Coordinates of N, CA and C in Angstrom, one line a residue:
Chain V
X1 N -14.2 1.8 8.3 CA -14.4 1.3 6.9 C -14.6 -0.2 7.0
X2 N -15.2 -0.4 5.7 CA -15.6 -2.2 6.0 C -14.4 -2.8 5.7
X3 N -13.8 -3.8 5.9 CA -12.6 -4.6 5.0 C -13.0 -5.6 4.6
X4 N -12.5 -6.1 3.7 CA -12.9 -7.0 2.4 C -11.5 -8.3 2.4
X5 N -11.3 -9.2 3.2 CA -10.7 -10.1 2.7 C -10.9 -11.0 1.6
X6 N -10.0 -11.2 1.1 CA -10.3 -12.4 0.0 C -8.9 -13.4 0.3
X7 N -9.7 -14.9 -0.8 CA -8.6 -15.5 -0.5 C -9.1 -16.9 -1.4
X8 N -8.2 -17.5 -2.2 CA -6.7 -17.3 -1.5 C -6.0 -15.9 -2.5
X9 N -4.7 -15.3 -2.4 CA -4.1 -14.4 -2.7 C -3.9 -15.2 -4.1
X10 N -3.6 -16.3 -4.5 CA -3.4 -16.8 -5.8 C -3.7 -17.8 -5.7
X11 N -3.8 -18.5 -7.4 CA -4.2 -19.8 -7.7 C -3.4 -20.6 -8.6
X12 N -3.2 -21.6 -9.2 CA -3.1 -22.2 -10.1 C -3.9 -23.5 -10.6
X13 N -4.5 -23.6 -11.7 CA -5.6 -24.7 -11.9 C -5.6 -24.7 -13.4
X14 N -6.1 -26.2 -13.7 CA -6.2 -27.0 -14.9 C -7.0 -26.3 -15.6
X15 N -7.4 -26.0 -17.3 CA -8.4 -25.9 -17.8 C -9.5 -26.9 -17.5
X16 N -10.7 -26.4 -17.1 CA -12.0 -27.4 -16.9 C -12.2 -27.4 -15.6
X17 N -11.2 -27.0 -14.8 CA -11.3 -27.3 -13.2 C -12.3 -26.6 -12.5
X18 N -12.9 -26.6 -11.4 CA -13.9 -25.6 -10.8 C -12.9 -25.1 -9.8
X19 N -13.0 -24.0 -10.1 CA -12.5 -22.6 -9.3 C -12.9 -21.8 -8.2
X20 N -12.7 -22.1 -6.9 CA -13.5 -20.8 -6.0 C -12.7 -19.9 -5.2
X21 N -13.3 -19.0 -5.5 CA -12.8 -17.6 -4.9 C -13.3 -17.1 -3.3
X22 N -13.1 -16.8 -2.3 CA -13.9 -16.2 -1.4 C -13.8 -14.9 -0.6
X23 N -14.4 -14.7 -0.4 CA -14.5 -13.2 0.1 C -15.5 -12.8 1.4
X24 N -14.7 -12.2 2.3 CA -15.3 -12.2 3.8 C -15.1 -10.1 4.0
X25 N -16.7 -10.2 4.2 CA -16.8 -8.6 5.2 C -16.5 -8.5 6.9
X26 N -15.9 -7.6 6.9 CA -16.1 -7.4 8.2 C -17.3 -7.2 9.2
X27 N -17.9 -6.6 8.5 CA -19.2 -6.8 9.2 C -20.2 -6.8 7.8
X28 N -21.7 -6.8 8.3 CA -22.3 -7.7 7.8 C -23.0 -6.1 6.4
X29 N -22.8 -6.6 4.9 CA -22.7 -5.9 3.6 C -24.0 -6.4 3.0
X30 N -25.4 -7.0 3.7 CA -26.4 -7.9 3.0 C -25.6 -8.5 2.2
X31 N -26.4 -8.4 0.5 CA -26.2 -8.7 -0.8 C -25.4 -7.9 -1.6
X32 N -24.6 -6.6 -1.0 CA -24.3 -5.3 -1.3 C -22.5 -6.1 -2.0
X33 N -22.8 -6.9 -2.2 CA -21.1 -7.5 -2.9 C -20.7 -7.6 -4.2
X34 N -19.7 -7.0 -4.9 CA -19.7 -7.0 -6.9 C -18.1 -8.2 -7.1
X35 N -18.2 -8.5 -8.0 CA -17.2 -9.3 -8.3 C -16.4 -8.6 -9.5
X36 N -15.4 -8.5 -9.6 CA -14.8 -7.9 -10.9 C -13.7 -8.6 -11.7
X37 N -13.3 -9.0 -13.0 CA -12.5 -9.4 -13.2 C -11.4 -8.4 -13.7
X38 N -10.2 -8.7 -14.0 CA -9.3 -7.3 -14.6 C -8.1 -8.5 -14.8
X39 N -7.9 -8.0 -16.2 CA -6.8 -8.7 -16.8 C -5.9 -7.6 -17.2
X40 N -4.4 -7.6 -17.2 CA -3.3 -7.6 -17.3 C -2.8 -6.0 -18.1
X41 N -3.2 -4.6 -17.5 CA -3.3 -3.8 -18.8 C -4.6 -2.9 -18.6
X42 N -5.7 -3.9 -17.9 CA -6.6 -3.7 -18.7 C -8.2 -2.8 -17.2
X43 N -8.9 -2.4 -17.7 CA -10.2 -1.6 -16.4 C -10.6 -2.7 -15.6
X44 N -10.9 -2.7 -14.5 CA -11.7 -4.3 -13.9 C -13.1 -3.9 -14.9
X45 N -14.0 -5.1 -14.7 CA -14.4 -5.8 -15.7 C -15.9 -6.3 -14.9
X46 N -16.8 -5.7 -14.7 CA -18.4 -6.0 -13.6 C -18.3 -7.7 -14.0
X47 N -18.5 -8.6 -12.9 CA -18.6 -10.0 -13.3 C -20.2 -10.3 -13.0
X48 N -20.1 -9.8 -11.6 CA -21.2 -10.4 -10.5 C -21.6 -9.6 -9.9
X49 N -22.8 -9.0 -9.3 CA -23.5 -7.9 -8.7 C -24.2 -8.4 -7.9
X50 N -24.6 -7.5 -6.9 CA -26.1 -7.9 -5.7 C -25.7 -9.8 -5.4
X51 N -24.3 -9.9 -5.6 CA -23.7 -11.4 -4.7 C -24.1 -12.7 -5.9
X52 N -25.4 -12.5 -6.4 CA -25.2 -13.5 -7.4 C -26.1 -13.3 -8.6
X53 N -26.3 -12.2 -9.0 CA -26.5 -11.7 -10.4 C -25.3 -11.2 -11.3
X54 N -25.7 -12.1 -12.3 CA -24.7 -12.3 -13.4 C -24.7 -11.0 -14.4
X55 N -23.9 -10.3 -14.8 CA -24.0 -9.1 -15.2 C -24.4 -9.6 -16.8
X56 N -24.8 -8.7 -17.7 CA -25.4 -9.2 -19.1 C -24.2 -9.4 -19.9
X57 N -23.5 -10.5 -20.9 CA -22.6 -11.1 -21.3 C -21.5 -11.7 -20.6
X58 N -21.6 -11.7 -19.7 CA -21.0 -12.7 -18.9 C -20.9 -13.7 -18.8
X59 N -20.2 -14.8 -19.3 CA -20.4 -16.3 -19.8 C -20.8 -17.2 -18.2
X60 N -21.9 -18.0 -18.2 CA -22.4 -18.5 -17.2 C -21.7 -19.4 -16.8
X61 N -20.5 -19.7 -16.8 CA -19.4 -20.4 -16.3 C -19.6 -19.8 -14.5
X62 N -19.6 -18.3 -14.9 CA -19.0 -17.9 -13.6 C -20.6 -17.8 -12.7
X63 N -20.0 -17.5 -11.7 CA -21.5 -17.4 -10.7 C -21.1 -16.8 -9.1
X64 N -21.7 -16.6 -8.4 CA -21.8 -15.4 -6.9 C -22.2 -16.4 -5.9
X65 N -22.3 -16.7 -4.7 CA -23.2 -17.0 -3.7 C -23.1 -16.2 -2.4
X66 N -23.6 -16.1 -1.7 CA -23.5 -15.6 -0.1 C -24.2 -14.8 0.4
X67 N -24.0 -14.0 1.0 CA -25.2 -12.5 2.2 C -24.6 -12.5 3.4
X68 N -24.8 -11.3 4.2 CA -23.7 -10.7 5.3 C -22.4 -10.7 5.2
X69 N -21.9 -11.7 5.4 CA -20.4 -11.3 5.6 C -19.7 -12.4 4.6
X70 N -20.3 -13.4 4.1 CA -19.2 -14.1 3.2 C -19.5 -14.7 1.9
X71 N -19.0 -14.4 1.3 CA -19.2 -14.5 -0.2 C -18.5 -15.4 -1.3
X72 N -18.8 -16.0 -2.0 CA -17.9 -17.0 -3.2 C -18.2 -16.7 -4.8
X73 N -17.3 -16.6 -5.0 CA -17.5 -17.0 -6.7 C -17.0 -17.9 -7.3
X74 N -17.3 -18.6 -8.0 CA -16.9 -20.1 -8.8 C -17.3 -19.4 -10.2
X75 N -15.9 -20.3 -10.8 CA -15.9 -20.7 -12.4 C -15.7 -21.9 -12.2
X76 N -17.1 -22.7 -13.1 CA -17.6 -23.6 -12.9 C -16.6 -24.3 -13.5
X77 N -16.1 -24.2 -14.9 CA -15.2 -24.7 -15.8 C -14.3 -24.0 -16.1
X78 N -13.0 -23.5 -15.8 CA -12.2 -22.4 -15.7 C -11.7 -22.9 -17.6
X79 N -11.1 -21.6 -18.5 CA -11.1 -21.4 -19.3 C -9.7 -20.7 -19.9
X80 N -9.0 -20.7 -20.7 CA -7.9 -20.5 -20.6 C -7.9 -18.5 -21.0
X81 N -9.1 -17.9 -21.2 CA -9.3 -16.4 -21.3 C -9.8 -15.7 -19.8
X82 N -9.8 -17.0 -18.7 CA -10.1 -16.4 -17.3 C -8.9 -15.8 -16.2
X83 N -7.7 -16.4 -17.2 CA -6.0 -15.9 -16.7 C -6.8 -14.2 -16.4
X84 N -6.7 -14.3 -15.0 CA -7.1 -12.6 -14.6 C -7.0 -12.8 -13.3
X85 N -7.0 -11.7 -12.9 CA -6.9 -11.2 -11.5 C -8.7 -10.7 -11.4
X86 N -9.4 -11.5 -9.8 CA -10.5 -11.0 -9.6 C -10.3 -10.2 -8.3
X87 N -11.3 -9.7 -8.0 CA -11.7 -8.5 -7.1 C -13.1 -8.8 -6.4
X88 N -13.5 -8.7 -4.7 CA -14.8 -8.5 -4.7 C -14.7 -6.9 -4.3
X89 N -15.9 -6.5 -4.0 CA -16.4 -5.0 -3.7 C -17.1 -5.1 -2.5
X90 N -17.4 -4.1 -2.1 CA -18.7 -3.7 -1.4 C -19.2 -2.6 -1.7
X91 N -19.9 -2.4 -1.8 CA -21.2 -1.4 -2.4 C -22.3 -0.9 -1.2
X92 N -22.3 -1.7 0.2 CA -23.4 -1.4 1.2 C -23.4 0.0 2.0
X93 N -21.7 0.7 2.1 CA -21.3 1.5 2.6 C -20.3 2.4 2.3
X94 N -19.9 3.6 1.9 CA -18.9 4.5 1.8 C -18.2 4.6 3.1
X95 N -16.9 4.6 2.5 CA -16.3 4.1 1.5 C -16.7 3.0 0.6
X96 N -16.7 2.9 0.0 CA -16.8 1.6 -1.3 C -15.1 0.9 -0.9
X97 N -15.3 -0.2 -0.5 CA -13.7 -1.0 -0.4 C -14.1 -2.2 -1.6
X98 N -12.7 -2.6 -1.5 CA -12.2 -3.6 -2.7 C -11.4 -5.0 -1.7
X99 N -11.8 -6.5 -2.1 CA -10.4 -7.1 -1.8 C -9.4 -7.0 -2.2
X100 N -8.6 -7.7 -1.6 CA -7.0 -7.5 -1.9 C -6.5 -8.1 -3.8
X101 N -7.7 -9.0 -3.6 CA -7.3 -9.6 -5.1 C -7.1 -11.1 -5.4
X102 N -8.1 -12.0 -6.6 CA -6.8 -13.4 -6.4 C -6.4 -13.4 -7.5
X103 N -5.4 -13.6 -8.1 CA -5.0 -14.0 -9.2 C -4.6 -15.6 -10.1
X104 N -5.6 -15.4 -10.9 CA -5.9 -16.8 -11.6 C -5.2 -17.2 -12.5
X105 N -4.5 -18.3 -12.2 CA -3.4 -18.8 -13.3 C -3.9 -20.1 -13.8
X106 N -3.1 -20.5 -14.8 CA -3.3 -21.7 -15.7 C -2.5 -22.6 -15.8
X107 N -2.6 -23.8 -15.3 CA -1.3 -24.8 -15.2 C -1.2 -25.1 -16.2
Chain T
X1 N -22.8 2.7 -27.2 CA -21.9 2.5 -26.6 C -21.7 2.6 -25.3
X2 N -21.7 2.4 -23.9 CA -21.5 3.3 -23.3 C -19.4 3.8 -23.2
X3 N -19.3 4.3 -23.0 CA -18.0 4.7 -23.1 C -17.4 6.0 -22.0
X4 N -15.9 5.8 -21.5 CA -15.6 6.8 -20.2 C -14.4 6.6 -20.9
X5 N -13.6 7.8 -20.8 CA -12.1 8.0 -21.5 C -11.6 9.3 -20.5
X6 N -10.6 8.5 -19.4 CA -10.3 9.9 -19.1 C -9.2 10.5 -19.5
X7 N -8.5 11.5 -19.1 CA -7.3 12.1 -19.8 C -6.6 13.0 -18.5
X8 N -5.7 13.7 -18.7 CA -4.8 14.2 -17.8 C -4.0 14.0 -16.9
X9 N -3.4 12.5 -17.0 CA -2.6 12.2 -16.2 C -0.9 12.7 -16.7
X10 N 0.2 12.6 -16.1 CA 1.4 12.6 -16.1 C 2.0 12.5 -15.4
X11 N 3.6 13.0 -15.1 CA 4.2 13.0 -14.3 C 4.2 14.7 -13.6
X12 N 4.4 14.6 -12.5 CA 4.3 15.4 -12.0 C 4.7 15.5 -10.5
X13 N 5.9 16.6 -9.9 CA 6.1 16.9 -8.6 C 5.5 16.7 -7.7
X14 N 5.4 16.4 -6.5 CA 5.4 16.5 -5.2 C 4.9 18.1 -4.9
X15 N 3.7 18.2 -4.2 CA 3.5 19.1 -3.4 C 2.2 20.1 -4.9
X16 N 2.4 19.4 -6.3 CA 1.7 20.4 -7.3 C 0.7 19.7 -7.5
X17 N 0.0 20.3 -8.7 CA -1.3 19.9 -8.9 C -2.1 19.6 -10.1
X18 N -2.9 18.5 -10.4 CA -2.9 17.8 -11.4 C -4.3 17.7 -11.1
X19 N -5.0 18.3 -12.9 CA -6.9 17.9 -13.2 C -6.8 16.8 -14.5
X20 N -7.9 15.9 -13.8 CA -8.2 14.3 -14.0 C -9.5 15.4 -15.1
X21 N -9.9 14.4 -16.2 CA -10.8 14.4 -16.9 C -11.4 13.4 -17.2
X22 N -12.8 12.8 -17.2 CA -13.5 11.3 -17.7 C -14.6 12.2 -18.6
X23 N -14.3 11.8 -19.7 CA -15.4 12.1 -20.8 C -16.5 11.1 -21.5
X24 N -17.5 11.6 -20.6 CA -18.4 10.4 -20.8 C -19.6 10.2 -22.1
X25 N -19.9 9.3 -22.8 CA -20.9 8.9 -23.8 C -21.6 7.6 -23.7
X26 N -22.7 7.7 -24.3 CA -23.4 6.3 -24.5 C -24.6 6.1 -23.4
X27 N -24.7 7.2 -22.9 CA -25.3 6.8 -21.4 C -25.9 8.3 -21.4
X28 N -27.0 8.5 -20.7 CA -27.7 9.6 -20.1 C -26.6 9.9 -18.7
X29 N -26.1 10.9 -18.8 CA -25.0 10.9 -18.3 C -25.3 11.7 -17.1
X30 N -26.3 12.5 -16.6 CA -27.2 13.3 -15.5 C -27.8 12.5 -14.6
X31 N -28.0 11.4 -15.3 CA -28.8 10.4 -14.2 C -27.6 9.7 -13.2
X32 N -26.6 9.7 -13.6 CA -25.9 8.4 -12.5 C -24.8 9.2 -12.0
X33 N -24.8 8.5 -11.1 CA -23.1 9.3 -9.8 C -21.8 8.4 -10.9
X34 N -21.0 9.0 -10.3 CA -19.4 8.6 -11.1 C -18.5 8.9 -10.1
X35 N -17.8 7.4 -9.8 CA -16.8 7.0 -9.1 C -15.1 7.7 -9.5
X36 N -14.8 8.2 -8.6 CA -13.3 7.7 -9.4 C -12.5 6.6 -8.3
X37 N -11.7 5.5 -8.8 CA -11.3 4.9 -8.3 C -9.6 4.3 -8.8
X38 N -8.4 4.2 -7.6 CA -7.2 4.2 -8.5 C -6.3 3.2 -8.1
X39 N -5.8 2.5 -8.8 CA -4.9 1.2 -8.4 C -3.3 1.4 -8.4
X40 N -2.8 0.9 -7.4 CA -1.2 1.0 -7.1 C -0.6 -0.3 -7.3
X41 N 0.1 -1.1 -7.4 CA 0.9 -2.0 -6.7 C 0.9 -2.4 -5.7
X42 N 0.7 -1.1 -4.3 CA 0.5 -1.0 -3.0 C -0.2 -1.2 -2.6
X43 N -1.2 -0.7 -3.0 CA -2.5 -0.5 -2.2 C -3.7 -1.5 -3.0
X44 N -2.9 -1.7 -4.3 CA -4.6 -2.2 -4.8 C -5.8 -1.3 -5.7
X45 N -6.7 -2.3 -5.6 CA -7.9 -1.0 -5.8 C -8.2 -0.6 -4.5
X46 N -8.7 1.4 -4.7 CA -8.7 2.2 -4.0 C -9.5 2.9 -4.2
X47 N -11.2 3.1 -3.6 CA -12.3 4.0 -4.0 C -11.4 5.5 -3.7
X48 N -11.4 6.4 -4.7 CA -11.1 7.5 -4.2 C -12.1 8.8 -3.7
X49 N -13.5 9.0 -4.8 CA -14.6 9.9 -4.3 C -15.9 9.4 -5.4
X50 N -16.7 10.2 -4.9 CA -17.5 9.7 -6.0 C -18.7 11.1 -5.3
X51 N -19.5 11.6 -6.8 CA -20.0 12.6 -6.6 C -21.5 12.5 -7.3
X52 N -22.4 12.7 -6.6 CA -24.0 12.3 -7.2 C -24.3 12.7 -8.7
X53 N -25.6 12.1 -9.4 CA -26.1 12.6 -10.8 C -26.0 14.4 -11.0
X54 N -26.8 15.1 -9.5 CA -26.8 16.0 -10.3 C -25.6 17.1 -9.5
X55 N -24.3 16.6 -8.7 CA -23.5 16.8 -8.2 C -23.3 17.7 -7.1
X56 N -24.4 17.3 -6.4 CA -24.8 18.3 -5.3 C -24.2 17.5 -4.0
X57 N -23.7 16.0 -3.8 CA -23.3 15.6 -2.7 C -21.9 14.7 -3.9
X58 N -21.2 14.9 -2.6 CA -19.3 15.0 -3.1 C -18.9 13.7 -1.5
X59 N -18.3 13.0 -1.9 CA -17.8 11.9 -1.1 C -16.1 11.4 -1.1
X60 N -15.7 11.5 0.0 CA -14.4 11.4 -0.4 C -13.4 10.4 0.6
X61 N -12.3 9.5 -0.1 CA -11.5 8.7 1.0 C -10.7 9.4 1.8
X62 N -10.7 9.2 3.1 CA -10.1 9.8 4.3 C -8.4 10.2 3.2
X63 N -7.8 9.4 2.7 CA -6.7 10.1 2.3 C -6.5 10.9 0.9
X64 N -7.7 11.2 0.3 CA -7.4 12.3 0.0 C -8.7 13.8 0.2
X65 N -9.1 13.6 1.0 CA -9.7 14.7 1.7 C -9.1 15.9 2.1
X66 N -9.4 16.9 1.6 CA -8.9 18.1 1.9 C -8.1 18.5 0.7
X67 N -7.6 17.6 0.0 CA -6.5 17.5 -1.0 C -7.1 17.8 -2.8
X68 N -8.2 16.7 -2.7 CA -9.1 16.4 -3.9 C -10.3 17.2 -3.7
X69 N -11.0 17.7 -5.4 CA -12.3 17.9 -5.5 C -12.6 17.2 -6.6
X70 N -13.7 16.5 -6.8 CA -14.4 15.9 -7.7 C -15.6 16.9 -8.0
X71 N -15.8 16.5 -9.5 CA -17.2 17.9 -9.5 C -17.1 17.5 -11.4
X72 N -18.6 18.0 -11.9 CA -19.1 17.4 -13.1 C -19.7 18.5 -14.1
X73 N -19.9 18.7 -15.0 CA -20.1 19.3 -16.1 C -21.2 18.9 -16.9
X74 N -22.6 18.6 -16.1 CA -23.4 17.3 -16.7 C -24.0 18.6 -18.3
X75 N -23.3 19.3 -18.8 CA -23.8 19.9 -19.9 C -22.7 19.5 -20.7
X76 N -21.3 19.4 -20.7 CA -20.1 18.3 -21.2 C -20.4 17.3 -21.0
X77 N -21.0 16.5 -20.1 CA -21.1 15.0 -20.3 C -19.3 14.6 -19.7
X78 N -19.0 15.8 -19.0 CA -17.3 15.4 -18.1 C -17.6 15.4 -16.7
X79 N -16.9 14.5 -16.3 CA -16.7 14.6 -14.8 C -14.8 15.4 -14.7
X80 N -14.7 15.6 -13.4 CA -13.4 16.2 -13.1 C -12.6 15.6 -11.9
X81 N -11.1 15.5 -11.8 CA -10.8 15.3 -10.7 C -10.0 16.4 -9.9
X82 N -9.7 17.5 -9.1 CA -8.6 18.5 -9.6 C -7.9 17.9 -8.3
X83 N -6.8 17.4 -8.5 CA -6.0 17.0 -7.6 C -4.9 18.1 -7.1
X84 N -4.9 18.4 -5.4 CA -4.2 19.5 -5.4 C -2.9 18.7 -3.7
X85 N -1.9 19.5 -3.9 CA -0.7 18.7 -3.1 C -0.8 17.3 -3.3
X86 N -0.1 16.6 -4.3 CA 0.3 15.6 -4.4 C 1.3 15.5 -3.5
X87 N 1.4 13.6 -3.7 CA 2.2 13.3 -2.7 C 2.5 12.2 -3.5
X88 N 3.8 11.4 -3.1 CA 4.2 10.1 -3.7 C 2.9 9.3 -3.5
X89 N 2.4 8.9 -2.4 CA 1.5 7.8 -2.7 C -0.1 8.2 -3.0
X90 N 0.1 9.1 -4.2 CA -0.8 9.1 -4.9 C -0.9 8.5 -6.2
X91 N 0.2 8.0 -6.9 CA 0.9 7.8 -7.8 C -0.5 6.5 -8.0
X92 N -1.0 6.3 -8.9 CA -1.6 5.1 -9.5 C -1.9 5.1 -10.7
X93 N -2.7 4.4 -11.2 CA -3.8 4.6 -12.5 C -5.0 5.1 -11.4
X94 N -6.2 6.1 -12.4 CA -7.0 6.5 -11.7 C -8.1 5.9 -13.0
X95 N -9.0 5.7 -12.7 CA -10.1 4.9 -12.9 C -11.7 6.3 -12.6
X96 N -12.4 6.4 -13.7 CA -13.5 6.7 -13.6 C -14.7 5.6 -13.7
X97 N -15.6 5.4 -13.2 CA -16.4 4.1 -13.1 C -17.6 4.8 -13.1
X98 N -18.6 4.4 -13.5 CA -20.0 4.4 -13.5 C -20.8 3.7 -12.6
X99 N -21.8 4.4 -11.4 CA -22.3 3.6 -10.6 C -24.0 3.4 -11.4
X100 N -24.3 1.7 -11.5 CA -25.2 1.4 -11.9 C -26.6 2.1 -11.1
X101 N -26.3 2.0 -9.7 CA -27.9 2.6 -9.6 C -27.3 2.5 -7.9
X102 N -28.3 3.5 -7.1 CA -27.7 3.4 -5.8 C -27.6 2.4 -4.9
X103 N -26.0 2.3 -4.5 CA -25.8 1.3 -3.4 C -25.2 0.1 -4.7
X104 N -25.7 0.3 -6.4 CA -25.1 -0.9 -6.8 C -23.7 -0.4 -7.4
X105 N -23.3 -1.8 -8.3 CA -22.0 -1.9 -8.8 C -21.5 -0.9 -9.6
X106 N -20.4 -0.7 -9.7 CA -19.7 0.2 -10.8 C -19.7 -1.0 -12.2
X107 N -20.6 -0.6 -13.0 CA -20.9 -1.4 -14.3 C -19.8 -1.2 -15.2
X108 N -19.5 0.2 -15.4 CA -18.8 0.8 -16.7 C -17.5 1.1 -16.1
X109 N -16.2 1.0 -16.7 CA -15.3 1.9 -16.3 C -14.4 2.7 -17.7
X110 N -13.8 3.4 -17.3 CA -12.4 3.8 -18.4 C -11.5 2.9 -18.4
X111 N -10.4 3.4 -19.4 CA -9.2 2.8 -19.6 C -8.2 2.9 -18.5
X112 N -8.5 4.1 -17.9 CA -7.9 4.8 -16.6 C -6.9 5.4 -17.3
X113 N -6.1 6.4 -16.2 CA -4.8 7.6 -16.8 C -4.0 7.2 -15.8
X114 N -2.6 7.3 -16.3 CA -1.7 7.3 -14.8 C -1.1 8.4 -14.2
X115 N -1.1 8.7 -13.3 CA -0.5 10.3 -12.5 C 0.7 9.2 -11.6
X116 N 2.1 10.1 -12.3 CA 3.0 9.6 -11.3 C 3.8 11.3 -10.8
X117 N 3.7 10.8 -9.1 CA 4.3 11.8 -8.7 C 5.5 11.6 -8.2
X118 N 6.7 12.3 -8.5 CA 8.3 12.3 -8.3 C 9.0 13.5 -8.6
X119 N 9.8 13.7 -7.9 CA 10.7 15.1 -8.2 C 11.8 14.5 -9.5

């Protein structure tokens, strides 16, 4: 199975700050990477697809970069409705794996 | 809309057996595979199977293989999960998701159900 690190495991940051997330394949997943948000309660939440396609209503704050094995997401201007826990995916191979998770806090 | 609502979760023993339901709308529901996927404390998110549009290929995580069948009703517009010998660390929310198109993201999901297993 592929594994999915992410990191860091948590955060804390100012409203307005820029935010990055990262996320490493074990071996190499092309563009095959999703980003998900999931708040408190609640289904994860498609953010980012195919590494840096923005899914439709997605506020353009957020954004994808990478291919093969390492991947980022930034919120450009973090927001006080982005308090969530993100997730990347992989999608290149079944199993379908998930990161471990980072969870976004708000000083 | 599109919309996934599944149902069937509870509590339930060790070693019995528990059917997952995702009732799907808003979407041409024959065309796309459907995930189920389930989150613990422990583990996280957890792909558990996922079964093609017209449910002829069935895919499943090494832990619950042999155990789980996934399988669809594309004249209900339901997918299924029939979970058979539970075990404690099956216990999560279970999650039905919608895969956007092959190899892509799961776009849509449910609210999810919870199955806890305990004597």
């Amino acid at each position: 199975d592929i594994q999915m690190t992410q990191s860091p495991s948590s955060l804390s940051a100012s409203v307005g700050d820029r935010v990055t997330i990262t996320c490493r394949a074990s071996q190499s997943i092309s563009s095959y990477l999703n980003w998900y948000q999931q708040k408190p309660g609640k289904a994860p939440k498609l953010l980012i697809y195919a590494a840096s396609s923005l899914q439709s209503g997605v506020p353009s704050r957020f954004s994808g970069t990478g291919s093969g094995t390492d991947f980022t997401l930034t919120i450009s201007s973090l927001q006080p409705e982005d308090l969530a826990t993100y997730y990347c995916q992989q999608s290149s191979l079944t199993p379908r794996t998930f990161g471990q998770g980072t969870k976004v806090e708000i000083k | 809309q599109v919309q996934l609502v599944e149902s069937g979760g509870g509590v339930v023993q060790p070693g019995r057996s528990l059917r997952l339901s995702c009732a799907a709308s808003g979407f041409t529901f024959n065309n796309y595979a459907i995930h189920w996927v389930r989150q613990s404390p422990a583990k996280g998110l957890e792909w558990v199977a996922v079964i093609s549009s017209d449910g002829n290929n069935k895919y499943y995580a090494d832990s619950v293989k042999d155990r789980f069948t996934v399988s669809r009703d594309n004249s209900k517009n339901t997918l299924y999960l029939q979970m058979n010998s539970l075990r404690a660390e099956d216990t999560a929310v279970y999650y039905c998701a919608k895969e956007s198109m092959r190899r892509g993201p799961n776009d849509y999901w449910g609210q999810g159900t919870l199955v806890t297993v305990s004597s």
